[in-house]
Short mmCIF file of C-alpha atoms in Angstrom, two decimals:
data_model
loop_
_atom_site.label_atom_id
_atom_site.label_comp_id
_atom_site.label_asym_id
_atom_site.label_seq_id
_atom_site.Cartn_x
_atom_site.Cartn_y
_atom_site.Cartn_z
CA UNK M 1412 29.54 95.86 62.01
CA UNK M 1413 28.14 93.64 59.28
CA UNK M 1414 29.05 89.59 59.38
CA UNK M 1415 31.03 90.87 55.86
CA UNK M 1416 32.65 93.66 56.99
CA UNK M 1417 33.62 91.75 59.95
CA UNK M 1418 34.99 88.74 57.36
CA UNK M 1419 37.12 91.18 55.30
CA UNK M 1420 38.57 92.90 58.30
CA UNK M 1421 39.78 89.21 59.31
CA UNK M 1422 41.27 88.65 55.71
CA UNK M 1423 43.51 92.58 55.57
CA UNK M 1424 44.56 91.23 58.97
CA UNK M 1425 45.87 88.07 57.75
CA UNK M 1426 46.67 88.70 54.34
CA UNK M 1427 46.81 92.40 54.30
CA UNK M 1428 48.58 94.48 52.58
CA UNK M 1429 45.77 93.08 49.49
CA UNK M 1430 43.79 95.09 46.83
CA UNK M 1431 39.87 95.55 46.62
CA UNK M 1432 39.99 92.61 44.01
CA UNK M 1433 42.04 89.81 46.54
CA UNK M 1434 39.49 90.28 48.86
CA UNK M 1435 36.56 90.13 46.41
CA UNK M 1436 38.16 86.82 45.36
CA UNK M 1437 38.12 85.71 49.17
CA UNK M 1438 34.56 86.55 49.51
CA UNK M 1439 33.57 85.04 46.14
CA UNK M 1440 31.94 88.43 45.20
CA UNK M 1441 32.57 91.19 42.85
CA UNK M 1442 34.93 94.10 43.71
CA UNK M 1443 31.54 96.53 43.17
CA UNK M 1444 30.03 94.61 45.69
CA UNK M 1445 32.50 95.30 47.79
CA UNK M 1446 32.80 98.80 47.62
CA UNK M 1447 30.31 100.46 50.32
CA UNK M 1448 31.60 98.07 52.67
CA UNK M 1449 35.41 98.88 52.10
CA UNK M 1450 34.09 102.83 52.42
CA UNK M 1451 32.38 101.97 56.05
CA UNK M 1452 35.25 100.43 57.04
CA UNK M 1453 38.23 103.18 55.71
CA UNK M 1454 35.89 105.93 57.09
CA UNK M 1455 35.54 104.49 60.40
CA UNK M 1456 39.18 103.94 60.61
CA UNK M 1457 39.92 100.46 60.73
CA UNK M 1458 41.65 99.83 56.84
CA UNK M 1459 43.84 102.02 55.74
CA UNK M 1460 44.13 102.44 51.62
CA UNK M 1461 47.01 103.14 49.62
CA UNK M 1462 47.42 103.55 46.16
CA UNK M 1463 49.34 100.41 44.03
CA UNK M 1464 49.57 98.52 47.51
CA UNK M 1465 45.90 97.79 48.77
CA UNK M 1466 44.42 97.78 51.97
CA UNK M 1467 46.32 97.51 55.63
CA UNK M 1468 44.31 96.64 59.05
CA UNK M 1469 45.21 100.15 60.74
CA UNK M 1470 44.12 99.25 64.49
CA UNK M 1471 40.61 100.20 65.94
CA UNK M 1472 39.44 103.33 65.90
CA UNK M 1473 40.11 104.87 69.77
CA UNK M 1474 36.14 105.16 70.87
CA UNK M 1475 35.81 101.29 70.28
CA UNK M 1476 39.19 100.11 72.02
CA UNK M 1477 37.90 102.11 74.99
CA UNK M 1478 34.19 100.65 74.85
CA UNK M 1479 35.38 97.57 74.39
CA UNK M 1480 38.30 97.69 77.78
CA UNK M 1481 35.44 99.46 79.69
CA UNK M 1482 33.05 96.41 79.10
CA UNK M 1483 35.23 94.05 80.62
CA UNK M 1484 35.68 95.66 84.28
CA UNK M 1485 33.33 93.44 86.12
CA UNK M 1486 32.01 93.96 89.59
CA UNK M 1487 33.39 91.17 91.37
CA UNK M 1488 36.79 92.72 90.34
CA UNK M 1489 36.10 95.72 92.13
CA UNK M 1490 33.78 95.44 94.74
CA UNK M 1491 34.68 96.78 98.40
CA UNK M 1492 33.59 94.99 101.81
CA UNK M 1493 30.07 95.81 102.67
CA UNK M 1494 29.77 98.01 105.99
CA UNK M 1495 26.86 96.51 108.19
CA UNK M 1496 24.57 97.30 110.79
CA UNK M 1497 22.39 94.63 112.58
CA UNK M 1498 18.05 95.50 111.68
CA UNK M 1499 18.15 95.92 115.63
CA UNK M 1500 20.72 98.69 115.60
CA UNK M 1501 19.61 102.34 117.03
CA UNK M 1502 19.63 105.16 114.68
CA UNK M 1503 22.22 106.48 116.88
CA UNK M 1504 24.34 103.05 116.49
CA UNK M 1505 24.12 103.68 112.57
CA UNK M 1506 25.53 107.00 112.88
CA UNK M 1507 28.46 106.01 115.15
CA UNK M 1508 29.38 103.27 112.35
CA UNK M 1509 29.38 105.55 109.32
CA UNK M 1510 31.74 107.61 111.35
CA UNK M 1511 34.19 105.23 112.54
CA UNK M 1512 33.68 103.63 109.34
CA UNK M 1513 34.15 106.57 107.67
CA UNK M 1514 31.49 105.77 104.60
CA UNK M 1515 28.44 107.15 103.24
CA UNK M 1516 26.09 104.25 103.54
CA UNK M 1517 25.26 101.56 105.65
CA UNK M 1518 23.55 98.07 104.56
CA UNK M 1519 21.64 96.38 107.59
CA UNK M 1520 21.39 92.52 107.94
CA UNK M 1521 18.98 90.81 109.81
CA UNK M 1522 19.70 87.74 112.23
CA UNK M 1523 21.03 84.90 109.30
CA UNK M 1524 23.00 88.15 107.68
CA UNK M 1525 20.89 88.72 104.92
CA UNK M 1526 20.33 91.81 103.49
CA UNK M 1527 17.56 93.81 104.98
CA UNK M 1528 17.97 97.69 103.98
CA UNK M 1529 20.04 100.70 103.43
CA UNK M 1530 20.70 103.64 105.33
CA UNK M 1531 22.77 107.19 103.56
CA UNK M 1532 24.20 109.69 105.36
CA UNK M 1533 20.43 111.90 104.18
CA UNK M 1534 18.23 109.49 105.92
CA UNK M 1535 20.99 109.60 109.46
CA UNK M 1536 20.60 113.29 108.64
CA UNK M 1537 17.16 113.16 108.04
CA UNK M 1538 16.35 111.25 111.23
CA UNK M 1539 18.27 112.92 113.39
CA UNK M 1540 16.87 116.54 113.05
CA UNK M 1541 14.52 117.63 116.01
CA UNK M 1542 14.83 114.18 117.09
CA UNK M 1543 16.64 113.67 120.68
CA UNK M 1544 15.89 110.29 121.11
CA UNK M 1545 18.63 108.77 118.68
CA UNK M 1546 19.46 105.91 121.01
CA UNK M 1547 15.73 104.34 121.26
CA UNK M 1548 15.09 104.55 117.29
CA UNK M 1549 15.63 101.52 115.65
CA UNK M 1550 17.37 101.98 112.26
CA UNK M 1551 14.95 99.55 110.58
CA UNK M 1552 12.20 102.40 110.33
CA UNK M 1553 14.19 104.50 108.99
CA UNK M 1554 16.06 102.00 106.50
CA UNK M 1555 15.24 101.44 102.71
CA UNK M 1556 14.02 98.07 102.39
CA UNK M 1557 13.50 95.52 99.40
CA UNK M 1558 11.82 95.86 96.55
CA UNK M 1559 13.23 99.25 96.96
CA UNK M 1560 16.94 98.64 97.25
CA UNK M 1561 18.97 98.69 93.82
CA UNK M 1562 21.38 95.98 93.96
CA UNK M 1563 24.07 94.61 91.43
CA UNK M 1564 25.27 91.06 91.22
CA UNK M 1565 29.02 90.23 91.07
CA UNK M 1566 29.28 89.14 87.46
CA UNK M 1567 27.58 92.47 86.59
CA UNK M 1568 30.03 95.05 84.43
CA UNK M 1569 30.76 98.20 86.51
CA UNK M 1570 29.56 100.53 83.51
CA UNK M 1571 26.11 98.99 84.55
CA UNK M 1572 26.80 99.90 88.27
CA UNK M 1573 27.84 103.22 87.36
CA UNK M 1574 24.65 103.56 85.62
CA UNK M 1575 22.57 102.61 88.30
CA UNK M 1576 24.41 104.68 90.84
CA UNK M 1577 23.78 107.83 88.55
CA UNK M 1578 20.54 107.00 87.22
CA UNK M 1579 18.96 106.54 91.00
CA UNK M 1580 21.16 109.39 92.53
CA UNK M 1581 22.19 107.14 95.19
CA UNK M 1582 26.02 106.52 96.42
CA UNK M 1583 26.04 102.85 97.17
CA UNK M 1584 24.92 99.85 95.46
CA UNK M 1585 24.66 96.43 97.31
CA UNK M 1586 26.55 93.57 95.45
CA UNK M 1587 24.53 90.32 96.48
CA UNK M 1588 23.29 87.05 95.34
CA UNK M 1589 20.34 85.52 96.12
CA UNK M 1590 20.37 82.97 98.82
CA UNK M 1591 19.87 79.57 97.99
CA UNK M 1592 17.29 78.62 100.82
CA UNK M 1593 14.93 81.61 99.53
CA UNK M 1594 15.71 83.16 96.51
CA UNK M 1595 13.93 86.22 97.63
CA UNK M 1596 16.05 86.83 99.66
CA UNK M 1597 19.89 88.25 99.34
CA UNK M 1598 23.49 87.69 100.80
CA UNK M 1599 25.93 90.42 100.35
CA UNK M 1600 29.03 89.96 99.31
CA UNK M 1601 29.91 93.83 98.79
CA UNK M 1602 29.59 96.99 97.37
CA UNK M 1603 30.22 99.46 94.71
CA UNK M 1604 30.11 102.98 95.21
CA UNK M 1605 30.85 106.01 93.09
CA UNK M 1606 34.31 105.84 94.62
CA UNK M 1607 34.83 102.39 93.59
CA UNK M 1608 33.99 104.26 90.11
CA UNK M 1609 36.56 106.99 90.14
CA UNK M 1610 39.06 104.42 91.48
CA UNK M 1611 38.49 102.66 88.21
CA UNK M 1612 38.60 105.62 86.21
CA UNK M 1613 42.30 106.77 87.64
CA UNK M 1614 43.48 103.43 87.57
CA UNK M 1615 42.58 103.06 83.53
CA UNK M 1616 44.38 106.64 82.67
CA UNK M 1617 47.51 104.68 84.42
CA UNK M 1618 47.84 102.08 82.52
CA UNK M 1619 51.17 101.96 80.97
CA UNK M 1620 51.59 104.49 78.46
CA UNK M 1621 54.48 103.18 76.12
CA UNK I 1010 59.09 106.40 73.45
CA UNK I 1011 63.03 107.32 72.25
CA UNK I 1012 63.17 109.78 69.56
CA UNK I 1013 64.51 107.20 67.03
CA UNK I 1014 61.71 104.93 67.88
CA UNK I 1015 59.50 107.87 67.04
CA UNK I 1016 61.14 108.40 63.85
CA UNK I 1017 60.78 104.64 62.72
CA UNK I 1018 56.69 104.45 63.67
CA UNK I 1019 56.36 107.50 61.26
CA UNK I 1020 58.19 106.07 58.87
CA UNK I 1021 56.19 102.36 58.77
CA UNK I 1022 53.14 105.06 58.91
CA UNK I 1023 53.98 106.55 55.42
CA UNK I 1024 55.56 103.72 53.86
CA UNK I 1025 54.84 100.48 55.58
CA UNK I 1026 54.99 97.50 54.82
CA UNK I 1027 58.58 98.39 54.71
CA UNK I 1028 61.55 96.14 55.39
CA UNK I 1029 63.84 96.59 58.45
CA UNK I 1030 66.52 97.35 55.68
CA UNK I 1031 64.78 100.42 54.23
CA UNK I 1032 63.79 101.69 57.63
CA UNK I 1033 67.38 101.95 58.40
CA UNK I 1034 68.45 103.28 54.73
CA UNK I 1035 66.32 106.12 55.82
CA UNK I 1036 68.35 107.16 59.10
CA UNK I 1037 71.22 106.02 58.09
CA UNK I 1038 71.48 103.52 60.61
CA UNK I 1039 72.28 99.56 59.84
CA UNK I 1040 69.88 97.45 60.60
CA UNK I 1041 71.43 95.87 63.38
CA UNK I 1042 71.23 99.40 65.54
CA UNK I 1043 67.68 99.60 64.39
CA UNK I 1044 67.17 95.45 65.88
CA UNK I 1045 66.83 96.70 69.39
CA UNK I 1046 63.78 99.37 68.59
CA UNK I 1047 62.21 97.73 65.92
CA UNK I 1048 61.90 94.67 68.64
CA UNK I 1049 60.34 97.06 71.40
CA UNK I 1050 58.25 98.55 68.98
CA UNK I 1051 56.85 95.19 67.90
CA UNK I 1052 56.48 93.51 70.94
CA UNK I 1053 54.57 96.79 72.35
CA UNK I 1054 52.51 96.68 69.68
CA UNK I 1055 53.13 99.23 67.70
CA UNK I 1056 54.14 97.49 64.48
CA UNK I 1057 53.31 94.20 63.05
CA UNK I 1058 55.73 92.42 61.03
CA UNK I 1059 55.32 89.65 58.11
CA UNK I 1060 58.01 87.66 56.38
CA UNK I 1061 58.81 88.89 53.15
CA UNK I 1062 56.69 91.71 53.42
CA UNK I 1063 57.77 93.91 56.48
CA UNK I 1064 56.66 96.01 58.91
CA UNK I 1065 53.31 97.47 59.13
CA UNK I 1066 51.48 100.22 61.93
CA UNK I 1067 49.12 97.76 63.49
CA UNK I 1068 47.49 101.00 65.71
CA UNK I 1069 48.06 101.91 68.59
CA UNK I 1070 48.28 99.20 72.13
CA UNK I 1071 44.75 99.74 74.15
CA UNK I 1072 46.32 101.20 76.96
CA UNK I 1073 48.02 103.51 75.01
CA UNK I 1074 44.62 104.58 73.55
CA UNK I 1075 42.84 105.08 76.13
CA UNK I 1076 45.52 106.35 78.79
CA UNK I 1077 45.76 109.54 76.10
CA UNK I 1078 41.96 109.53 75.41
CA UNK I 1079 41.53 109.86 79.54
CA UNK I 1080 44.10 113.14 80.17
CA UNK I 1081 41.97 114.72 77.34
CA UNK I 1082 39.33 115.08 79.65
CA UNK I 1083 39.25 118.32 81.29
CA UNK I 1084 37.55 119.76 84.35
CA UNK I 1085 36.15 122.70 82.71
CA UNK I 1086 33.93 120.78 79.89
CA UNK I 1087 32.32 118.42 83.03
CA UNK I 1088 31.57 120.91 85.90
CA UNK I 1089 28.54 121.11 87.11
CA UNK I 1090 26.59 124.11 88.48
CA UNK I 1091 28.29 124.84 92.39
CA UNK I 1092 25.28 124.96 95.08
CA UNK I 1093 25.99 127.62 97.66
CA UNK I 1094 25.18 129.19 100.88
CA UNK I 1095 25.98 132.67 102.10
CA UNK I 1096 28.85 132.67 105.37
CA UNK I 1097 25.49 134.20 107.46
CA UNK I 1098 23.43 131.69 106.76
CA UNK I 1099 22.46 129.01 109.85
CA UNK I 1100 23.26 125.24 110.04
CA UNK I 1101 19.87 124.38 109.81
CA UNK I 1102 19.47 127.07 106.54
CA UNK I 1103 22.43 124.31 105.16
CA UNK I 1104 20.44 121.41 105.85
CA UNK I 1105 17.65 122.30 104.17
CA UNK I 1106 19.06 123.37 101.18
CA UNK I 1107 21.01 120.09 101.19
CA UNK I 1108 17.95 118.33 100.80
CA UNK I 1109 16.19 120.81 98.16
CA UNK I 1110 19.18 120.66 96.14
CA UNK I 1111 19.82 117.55 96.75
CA UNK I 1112 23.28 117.72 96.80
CA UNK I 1113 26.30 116.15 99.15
CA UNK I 1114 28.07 119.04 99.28
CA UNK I 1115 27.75 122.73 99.51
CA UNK I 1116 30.24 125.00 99.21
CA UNK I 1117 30.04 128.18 101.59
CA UNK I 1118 30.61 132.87 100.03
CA UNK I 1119 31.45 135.60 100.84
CA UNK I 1120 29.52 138.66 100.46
CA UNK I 1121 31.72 139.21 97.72
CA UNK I 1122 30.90 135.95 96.44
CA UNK I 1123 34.11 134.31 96.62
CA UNK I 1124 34.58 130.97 98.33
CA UNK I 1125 34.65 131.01 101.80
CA UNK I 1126 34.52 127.53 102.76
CA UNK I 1127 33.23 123.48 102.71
CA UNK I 1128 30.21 121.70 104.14
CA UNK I 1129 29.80 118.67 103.80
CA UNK I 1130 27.01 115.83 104.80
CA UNK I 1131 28.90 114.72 107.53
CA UNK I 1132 29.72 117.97 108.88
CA UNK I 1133 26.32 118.95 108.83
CA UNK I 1134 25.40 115.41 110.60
CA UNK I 1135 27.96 116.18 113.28
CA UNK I 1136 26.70 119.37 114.01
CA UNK I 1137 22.91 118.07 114.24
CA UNK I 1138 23.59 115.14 116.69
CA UNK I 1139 21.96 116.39 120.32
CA UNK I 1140 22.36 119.78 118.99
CA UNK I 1141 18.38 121.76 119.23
CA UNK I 1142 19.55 124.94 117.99
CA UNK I 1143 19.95 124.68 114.50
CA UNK I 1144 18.89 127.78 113.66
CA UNK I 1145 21.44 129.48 115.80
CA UNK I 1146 24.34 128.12 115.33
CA UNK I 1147 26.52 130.07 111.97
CA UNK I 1148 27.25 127.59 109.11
CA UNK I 1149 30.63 129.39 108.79
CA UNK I 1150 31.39 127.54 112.60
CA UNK I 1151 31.53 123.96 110.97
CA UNK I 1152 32.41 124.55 107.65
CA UNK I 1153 36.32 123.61 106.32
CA UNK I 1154 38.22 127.22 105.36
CA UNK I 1155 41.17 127.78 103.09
CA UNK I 1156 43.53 126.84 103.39
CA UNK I 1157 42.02 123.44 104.06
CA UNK I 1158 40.08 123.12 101.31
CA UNK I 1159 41.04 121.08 98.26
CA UNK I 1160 40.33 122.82 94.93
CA UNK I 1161 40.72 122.26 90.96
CA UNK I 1162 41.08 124.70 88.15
CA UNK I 1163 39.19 124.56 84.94
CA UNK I 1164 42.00 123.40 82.77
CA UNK I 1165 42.96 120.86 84.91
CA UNK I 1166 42.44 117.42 83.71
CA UNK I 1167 39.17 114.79 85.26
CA UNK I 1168 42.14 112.48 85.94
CA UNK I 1169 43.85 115.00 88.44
CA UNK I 1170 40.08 115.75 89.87
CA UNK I 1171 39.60 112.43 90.16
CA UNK I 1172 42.63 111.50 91.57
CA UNK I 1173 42.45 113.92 94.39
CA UNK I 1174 38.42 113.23 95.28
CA UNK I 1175 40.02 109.51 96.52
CA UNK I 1176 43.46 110.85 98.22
CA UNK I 1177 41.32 113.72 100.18
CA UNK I 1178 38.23 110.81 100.86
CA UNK I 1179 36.14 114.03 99.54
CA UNK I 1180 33.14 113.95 97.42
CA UNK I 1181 33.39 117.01 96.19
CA UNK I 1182 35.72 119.58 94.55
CA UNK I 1183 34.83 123.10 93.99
CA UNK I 1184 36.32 124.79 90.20
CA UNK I 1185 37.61 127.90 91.18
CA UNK I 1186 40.12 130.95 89.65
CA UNK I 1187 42.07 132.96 91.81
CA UNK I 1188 40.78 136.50 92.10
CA UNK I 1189 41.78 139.22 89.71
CA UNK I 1190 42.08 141.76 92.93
CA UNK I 1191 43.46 139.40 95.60
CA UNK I 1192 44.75 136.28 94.04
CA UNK I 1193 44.61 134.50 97.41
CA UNK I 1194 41.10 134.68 97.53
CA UNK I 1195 39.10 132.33 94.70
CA UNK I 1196 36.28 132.62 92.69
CA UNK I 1197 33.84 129.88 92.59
CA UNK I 1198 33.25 128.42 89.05
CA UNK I 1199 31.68 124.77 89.27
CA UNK I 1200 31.69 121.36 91.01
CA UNK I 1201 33.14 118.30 89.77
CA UNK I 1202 31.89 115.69 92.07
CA UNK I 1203 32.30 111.48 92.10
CA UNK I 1204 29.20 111.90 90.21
CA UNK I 1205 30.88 114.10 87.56
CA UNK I 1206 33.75 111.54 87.50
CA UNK I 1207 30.86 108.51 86.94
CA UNK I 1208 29.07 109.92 84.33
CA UNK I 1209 32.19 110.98 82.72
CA UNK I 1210 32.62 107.06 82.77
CA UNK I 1211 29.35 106.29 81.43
CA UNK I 1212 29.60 108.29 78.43
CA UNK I 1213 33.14 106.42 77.73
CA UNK I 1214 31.68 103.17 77.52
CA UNK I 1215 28.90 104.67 75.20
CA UNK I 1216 31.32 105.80 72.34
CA UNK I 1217 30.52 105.08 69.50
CA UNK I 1218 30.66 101.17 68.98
CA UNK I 1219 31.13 100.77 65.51
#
């Protein structure tokens, strides 16, 4: 939307109803001026027209009142408590977590509880084909490490998350901030997974429906 | 929403701005019946209301908006394609189209074709742990059978999908119809997954902006 469109839109909210030629007035411009950008705004749905009367604010149109409630859902808001393995778990440790855990990927923290990698149920799966010796495999070799873990910060907007969770076909983002001693370097505070996502999505088609 | 209140939003629709007066002339109500509505109908922001003027539609409340844009959603314009395995095929057969599909779930026919049954990462994890023969072992032995297995239809709504992907803790629902010949028995139509539920997310945020 155009600084004027978004000016007369604020004037038929205030003063509306008002004709094409009150709001030229306003704007110190002439009504022909006017005219595409009283179309835009009547085609897209936001003024309403009727003859003798003038112009009404009629609400937003649906697809930007959604856009707009979608882009506030931030990460922090949302984020679940990070299941952790220690870098010297076994392979067979990790797998005993996710179960008892019951979730689909692991993060593993090194010694001051930074993050160190990511393990999915594929690379447990992975690992433990053909392989008998679970229990002397550390989980580190197996683990994704940095610069090849995608993370999100808390302050990020969980459209962005869902993004990233869709975009690199993984289940599990990391929410973390970078430690203060070495800014290389990342605490967790949580994560977002594509659960967390259709948690959000049920939750919005509650919302109270007068 | 009463039927009266109804009643009045179409009338402010067609005629607003209107006073409370000639929104009761039209139902033959007095205006002090109408007080109650016309108050729940502002304050949920339905209508708008300026002195000497009246009341006006000021759109629709967000939640409103997008509660109703939501249970439009249905399952059958999101599926995705369902990745199978036959009931004779091995564990290890399961695996390794797990990984070529790259998928979290695969869903288990018939010879006939119709579902049979459920595998899922974990189940296939389970079965690998200190187990060397793969190969031998039936995927129909670990798999979860009807009646245990959660399904949607194609007219059902993403909402309902959604919904039951978090009660069940599944990632995965298969689309199916019941049989034309033996209605107890389902055909398999599609998948929605958390994934399907995500993107469906995405693409809500992406609306049109204007």
């Amino acid at each position: 939307m155009t600084k004027r469109q978004e000016q007369i839109l604020q004037i038929v909210k205030d003063e509306g109803p008002i004709t094409g030629e009150n709001i030229a007035e306003h704007l110190n411009l002439t009504r022909a001026t006017l005219r595409p950008d009283l179309s835009i705004l009547t085609m897209s749905g936001y003024l309403d027209a009727r003859p003798r009367v003038g112009y009404f604010y009629a609400g937003r149109p649906t697809s930007s009142v959604i856009a707009e409630r979608l882009h506030k859902l931030v990460v922090n808001d949302y984020k679940a408590v990070p299941i952790v393995v220690a870098e010297s778990a076994t392979v067979y440790d990790a797998i005993v977590t996710l179960f008892l855990e019951d979730v689909g990927t692991l993060f593993v923290v090194n010694q001051k509880g930074l993050l160190a990698g990511v393990v999915s149920r594929k690379d447990l799966l992975r690992a433990s084909l053909g392989n008998k010796g679970l229990e002397s495999i550390p989980v580190s070799i197996i683990m994704t490490r940095m610069p090849n873990i995608v993370t999100c910060s808390p302050e990020e907007t969980l459209l962005d998350t869902a993004q990233k969770l869709i975009e690199f076909q993984i289940d599990s983002l990391p929410v973390v901030r970078p430690n203060e001693e070495d800014p290389k370097t990342f605490e967790l505070l949580g994560r977002i997974t594509k659960t967390t996502i259709s948690r959000a999505f049920v939750e919005l088609g509650k919302e109270s429906n007068v």
